[in-house]
mmCIF file of C-alpha atoms in Angstrom:
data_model
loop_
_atom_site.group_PDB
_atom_site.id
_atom_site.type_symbol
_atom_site.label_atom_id
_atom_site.label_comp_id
_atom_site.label_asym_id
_atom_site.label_seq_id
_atom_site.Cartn_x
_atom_site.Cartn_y
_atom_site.Cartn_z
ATOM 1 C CA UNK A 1 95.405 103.411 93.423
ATOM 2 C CA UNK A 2 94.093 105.485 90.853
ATOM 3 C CA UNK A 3 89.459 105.554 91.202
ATOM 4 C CA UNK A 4 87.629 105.008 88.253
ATOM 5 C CA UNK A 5 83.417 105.291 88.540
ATOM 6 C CA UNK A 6 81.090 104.085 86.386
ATOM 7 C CA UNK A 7 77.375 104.947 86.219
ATOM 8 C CA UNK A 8 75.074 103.296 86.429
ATOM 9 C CA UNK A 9 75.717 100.462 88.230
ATOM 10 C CA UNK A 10 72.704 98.638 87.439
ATOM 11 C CA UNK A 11 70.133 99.188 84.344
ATOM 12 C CA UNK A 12 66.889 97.895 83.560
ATOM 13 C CA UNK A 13 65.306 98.621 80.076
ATOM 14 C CA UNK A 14 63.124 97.548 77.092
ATOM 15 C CA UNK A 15 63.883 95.297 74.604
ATOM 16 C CA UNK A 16 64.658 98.174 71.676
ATOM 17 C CA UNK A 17 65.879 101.167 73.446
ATOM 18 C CA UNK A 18 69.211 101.676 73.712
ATOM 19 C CA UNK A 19 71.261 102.099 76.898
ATOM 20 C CA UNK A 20 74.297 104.273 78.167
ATOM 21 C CA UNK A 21 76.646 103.570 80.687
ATOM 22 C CA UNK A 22 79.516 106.445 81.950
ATOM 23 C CA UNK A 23 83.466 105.796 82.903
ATOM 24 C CA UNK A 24 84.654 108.144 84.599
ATOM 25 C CA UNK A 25 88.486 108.519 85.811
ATOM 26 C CA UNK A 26 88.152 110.774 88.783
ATOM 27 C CA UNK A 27 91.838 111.540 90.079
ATOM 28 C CA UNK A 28 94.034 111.075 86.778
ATOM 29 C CA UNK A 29 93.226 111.497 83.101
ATOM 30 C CA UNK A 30 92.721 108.627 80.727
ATOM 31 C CA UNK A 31 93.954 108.653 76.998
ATOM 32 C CA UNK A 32 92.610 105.159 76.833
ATOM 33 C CA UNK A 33 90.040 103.155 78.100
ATOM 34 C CA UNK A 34 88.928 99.371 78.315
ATOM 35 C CA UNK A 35 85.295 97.899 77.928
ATOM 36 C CA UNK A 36 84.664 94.371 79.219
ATOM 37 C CA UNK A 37 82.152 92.154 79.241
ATOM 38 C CA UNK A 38 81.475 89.621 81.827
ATOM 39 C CA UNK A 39 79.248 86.784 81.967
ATOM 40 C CA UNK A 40 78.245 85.038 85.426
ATOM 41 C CA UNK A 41 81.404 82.994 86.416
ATOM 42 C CA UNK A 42 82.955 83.813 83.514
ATOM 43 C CA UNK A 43 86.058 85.570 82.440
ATOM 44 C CA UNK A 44 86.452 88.864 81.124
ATOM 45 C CA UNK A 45 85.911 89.582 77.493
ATOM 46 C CA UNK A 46 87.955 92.833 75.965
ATOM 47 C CA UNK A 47 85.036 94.502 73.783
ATOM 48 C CA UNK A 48 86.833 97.265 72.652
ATOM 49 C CA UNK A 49 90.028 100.133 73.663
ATOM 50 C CA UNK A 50 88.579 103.718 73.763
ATOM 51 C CA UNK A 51 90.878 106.362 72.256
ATOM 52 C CA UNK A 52 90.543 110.427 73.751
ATOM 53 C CA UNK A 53 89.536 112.287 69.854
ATOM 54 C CA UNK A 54 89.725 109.173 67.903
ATOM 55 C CA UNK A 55 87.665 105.894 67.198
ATOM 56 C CA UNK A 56 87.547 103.104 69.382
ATOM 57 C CA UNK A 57 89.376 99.744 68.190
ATOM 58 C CA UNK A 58 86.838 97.336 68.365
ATOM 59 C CA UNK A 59 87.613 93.690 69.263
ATOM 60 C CA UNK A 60 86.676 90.986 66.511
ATOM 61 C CA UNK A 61 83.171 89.725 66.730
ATOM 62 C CA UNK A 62 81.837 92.686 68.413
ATOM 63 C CA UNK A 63 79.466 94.872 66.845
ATOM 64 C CA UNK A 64 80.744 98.626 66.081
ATOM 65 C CA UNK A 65 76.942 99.607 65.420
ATOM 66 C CA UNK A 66 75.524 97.976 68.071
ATOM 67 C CA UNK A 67 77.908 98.973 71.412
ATOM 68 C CA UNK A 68 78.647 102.807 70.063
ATOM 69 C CA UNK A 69 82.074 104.064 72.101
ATOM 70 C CA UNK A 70 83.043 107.326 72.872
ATOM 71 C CA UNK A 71 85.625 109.043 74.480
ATOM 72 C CA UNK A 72 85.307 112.666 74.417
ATOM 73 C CA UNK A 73 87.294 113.794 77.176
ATOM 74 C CA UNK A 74 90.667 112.533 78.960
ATOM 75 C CA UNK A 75 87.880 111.539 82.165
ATOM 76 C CA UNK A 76 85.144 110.283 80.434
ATOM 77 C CA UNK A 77 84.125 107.306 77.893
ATOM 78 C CA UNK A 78 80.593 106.131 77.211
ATOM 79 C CA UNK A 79 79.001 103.046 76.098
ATOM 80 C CA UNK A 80 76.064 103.021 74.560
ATOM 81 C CA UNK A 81 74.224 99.600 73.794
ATOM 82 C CA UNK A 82 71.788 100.525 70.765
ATOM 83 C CA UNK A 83 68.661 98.444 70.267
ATOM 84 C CA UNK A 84 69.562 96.618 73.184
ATOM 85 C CA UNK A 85 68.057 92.954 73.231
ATOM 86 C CA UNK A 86 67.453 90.361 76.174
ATOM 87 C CA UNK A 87 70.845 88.945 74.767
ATOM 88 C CA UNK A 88 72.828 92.033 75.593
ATOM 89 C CA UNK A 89 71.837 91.616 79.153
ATOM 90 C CA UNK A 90 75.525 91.520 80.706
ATOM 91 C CA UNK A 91 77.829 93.107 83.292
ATOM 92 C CA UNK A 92 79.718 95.390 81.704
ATOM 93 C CA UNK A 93 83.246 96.715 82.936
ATOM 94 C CA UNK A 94 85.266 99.587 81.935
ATOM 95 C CA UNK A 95 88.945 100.374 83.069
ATOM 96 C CA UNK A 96 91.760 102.956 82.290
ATOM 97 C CA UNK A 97 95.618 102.584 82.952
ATOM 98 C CA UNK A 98 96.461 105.853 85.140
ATOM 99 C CA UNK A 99 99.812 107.250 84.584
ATOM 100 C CA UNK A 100 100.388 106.183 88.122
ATOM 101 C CA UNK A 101 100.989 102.038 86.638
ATOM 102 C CA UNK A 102 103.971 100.514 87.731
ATOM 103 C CA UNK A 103 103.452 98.370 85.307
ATOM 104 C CA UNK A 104 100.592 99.298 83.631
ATOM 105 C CA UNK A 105 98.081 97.644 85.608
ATOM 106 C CA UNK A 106 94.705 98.564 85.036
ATOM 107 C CA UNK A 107 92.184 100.562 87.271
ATOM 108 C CA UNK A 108 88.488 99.072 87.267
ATOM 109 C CA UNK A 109 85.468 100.830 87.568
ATOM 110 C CA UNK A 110 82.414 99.262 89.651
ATOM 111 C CA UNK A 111 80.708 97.865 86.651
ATOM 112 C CA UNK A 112 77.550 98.329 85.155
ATOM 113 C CA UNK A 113 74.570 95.605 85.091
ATOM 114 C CA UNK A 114 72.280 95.689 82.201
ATOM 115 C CA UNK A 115 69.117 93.672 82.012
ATOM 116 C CA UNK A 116 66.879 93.933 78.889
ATOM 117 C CA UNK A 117 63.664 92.977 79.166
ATOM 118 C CA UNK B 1 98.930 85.675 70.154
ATOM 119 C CA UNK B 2 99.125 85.775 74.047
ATOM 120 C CA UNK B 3 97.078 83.136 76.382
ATOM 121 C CA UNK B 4 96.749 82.766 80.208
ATOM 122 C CA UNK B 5 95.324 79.190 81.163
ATOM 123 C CA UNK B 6 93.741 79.123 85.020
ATOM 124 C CA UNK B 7 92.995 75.282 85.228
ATOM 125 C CA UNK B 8 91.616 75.591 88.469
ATOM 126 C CA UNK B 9 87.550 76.558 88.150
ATOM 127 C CA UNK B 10 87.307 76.398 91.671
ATOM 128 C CA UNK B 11 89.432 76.245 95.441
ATOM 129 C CA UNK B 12 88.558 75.557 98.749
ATOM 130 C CA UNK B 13 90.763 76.510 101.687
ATOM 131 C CA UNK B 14 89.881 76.694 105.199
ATOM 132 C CA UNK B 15 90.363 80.040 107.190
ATOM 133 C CA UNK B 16 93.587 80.751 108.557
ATOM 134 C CA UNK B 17 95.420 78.176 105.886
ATOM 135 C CA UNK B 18 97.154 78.884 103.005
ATOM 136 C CA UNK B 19 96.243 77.913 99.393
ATOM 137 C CA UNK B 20 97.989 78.222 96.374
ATOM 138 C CA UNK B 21 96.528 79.277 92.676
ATOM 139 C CA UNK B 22 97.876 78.540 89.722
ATOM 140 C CA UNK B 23 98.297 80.327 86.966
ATOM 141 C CA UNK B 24 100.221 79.259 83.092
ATOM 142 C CA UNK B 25 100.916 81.601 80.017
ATOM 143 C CA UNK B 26 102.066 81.252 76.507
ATOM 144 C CA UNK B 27 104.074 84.150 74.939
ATOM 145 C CA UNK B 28 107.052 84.685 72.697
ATOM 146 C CA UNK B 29 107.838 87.724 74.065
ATOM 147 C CA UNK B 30 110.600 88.149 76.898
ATOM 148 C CA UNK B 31 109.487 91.628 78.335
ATOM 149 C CA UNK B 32 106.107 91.741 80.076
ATOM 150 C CA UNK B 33 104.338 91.872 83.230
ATOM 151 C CA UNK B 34 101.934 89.636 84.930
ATOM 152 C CA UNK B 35 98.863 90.495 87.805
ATOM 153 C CA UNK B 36 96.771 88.663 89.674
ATOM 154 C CA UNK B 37 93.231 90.435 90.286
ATOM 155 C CA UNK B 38 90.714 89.792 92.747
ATOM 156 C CA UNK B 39 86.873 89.672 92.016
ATOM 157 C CA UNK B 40 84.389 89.989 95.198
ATOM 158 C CA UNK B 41 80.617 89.392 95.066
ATOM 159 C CA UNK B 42 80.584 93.174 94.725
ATOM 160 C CA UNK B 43 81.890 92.404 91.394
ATOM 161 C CA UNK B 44 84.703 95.185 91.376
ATOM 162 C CA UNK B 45 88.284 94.355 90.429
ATOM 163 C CA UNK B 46 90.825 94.470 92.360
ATOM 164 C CA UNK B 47 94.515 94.051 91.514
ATOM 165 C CA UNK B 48 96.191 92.095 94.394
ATOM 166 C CA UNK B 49 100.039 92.096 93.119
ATOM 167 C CA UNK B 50 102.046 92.498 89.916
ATOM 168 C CA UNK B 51 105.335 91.069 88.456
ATOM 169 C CA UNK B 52 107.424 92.531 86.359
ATOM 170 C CA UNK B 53 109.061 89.887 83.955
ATOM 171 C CA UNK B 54 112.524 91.051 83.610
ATOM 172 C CA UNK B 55 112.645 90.833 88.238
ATOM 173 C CA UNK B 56 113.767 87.692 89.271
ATOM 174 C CA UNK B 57 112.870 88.512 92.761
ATOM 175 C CA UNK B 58 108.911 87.143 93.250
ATOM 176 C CA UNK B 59 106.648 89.912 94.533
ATOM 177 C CA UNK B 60 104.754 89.833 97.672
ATOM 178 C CA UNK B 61 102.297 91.874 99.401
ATOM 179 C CA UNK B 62 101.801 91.203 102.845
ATOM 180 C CA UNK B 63 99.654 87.853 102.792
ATOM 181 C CA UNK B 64 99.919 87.240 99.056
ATOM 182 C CA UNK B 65 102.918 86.233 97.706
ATOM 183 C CA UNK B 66 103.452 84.730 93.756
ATOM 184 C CA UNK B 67 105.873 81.773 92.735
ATOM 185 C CA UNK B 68 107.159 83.214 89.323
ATOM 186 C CA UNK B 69 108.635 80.584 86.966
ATOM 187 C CA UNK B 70 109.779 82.821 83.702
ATOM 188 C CA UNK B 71 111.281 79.315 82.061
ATOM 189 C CA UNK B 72 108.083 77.371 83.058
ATOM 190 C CA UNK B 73 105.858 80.204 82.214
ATOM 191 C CA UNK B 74 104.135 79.777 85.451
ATOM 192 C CA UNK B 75 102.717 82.851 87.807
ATOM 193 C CA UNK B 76 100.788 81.021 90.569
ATOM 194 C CA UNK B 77 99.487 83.097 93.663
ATOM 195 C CA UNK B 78 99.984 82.021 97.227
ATOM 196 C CA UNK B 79 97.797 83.041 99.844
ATOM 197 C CA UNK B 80 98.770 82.761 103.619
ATOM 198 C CA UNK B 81 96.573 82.947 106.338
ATOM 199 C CA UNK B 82 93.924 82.947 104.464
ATOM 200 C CA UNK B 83 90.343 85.083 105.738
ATOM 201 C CA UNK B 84 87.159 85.214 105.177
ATOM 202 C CA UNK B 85 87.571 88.553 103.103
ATOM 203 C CA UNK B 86 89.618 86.613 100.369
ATOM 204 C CA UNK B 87 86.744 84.406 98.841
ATOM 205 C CA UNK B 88 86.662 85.717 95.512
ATOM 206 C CA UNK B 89 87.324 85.008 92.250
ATOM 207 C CA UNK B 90 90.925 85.593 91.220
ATOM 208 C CA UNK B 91 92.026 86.329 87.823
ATOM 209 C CA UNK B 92 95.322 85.860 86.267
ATOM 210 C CA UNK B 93 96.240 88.587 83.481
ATOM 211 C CA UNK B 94 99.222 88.895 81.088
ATOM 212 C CA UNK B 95 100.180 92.450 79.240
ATOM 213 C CA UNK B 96 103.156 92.973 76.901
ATOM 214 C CA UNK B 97 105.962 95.277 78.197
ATOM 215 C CA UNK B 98 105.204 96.303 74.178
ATOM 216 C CA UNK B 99 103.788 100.129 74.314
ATOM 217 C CA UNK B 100 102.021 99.433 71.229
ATOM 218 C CA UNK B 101 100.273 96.870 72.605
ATOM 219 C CA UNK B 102 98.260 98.045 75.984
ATOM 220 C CA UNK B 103 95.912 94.731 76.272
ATOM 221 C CA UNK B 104 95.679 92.778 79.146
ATOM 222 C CA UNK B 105 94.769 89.290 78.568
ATOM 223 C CA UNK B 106 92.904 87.585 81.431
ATOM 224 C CA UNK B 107 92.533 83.965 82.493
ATOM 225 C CA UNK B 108 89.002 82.159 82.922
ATOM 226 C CA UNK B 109 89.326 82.625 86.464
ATOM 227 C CA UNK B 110 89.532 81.041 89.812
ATOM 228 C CA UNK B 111 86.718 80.726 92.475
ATOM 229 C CA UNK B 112 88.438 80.615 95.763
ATOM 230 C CA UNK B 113 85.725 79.687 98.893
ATOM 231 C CA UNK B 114 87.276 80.173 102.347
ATOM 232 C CA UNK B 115 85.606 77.810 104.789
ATOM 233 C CA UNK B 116 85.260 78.831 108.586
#
């Protein structure tokens, strides 16, 4: 299957300073990109689809401001949590579809844990 | 709009047994495809087989088989000879065969703990 990397895999920071995580698809290129959120024994929660040279589509109920998305090349989204509280602490997925799909299953990266102190 | 139902929080199976996981959806649409993902401790997904809805034929890979049931909307995953290696928690996701729409829609999940 297609690898995708994400960095870092675990983060520890202040209450108020924000926090950026890196998805990286290292064998194919990625037009789009998923960001999940995860709770302990819990499902998988779409946050938003990152576009290559557009906006992200945001899912409803999560804040634009707060979890900034970029996608800047075809390998390489970011996350960044701004102002990051003790209520943002999460594991936090991303994923890209690789032209590769046979039926456009998606490729997950190792996931990023953030704790805010 | 789209929803996969896992009603089974958590499984036990002993090693070397086989255990089944099910796995309901809710869709209007005809064309679409179905996976079952895998979840470790490591906490990395990994997809563990794929259906295409308009194949009648139920996919298998090696130990891991599915029981496709396009009238009952059904998709559960059977796992054969089961190991220590499989306890994880298993997902059950739903995507359109729409381009438009690139989603996929994931289940609450299954725990699945293989007992020696």
């Amino acid at each position: 299957g297609a690898v995708v990397s994400q960095h870092p895999s675990r983060v520890i920071c202040k209450s108020g300073t924000s926090v950026k995580i890196e998805c990286r698809s290292l064998d194919f290129q990625a037009t789009t990109m998923f960001w999940y959120r995860q709770f302990p024994k819990q499902s998988l929660m779409l946050m938003a689809t990152s576009n290559e040279g557009s906006k992200a589509t945001y899912e409803q109920g999560v804040e634009k401001d707060k979890f900034l998305i970029n996608h800047a090349s075809l390998t390489l989204s970011t996350l960044t949590v701004t102002s990051a509280h003790p209520e943002d602490s999460s594991f936090y997925i991303c994923s890209a579809r690789s032209g590769r799909s046979v039926a456009g299953e998606l490729f997950f990266g190792e996931g990023s844990r953030l704790t805010v102190l | 709009a789209q929803t996969v139902t896992q009603s089974q929080p958590e499984m036990s199976v002993q090693e070397a047994e086989t255990v089944t996981l099910s796995c309901t959806y809710d869709t209007s649409e005809s064309d679409y495809y179905l996976f079952w993902y895998k979840q470790p401790p490591s906490r990395q997904m990994i997809l563990v087989i794929r259906q295409e809805a308009y194949k009648q034929q139920n996919a298998t890979e090696n130990r891991f088989s599915v029981n496709f049931q396009k009238a009952a909307k059904s998709f559960s995953l059977k796992i054969s000879d089961s190991q220590l290696g499989d306890a994880a928690m298993y997902f059950c996701a739903y995507r359109s065969a729409r381009v438009v729409v690139n989603k996929l829609v994931f289940g609450a999940g299954t725990i699945l703990r293989v007992k020696s």
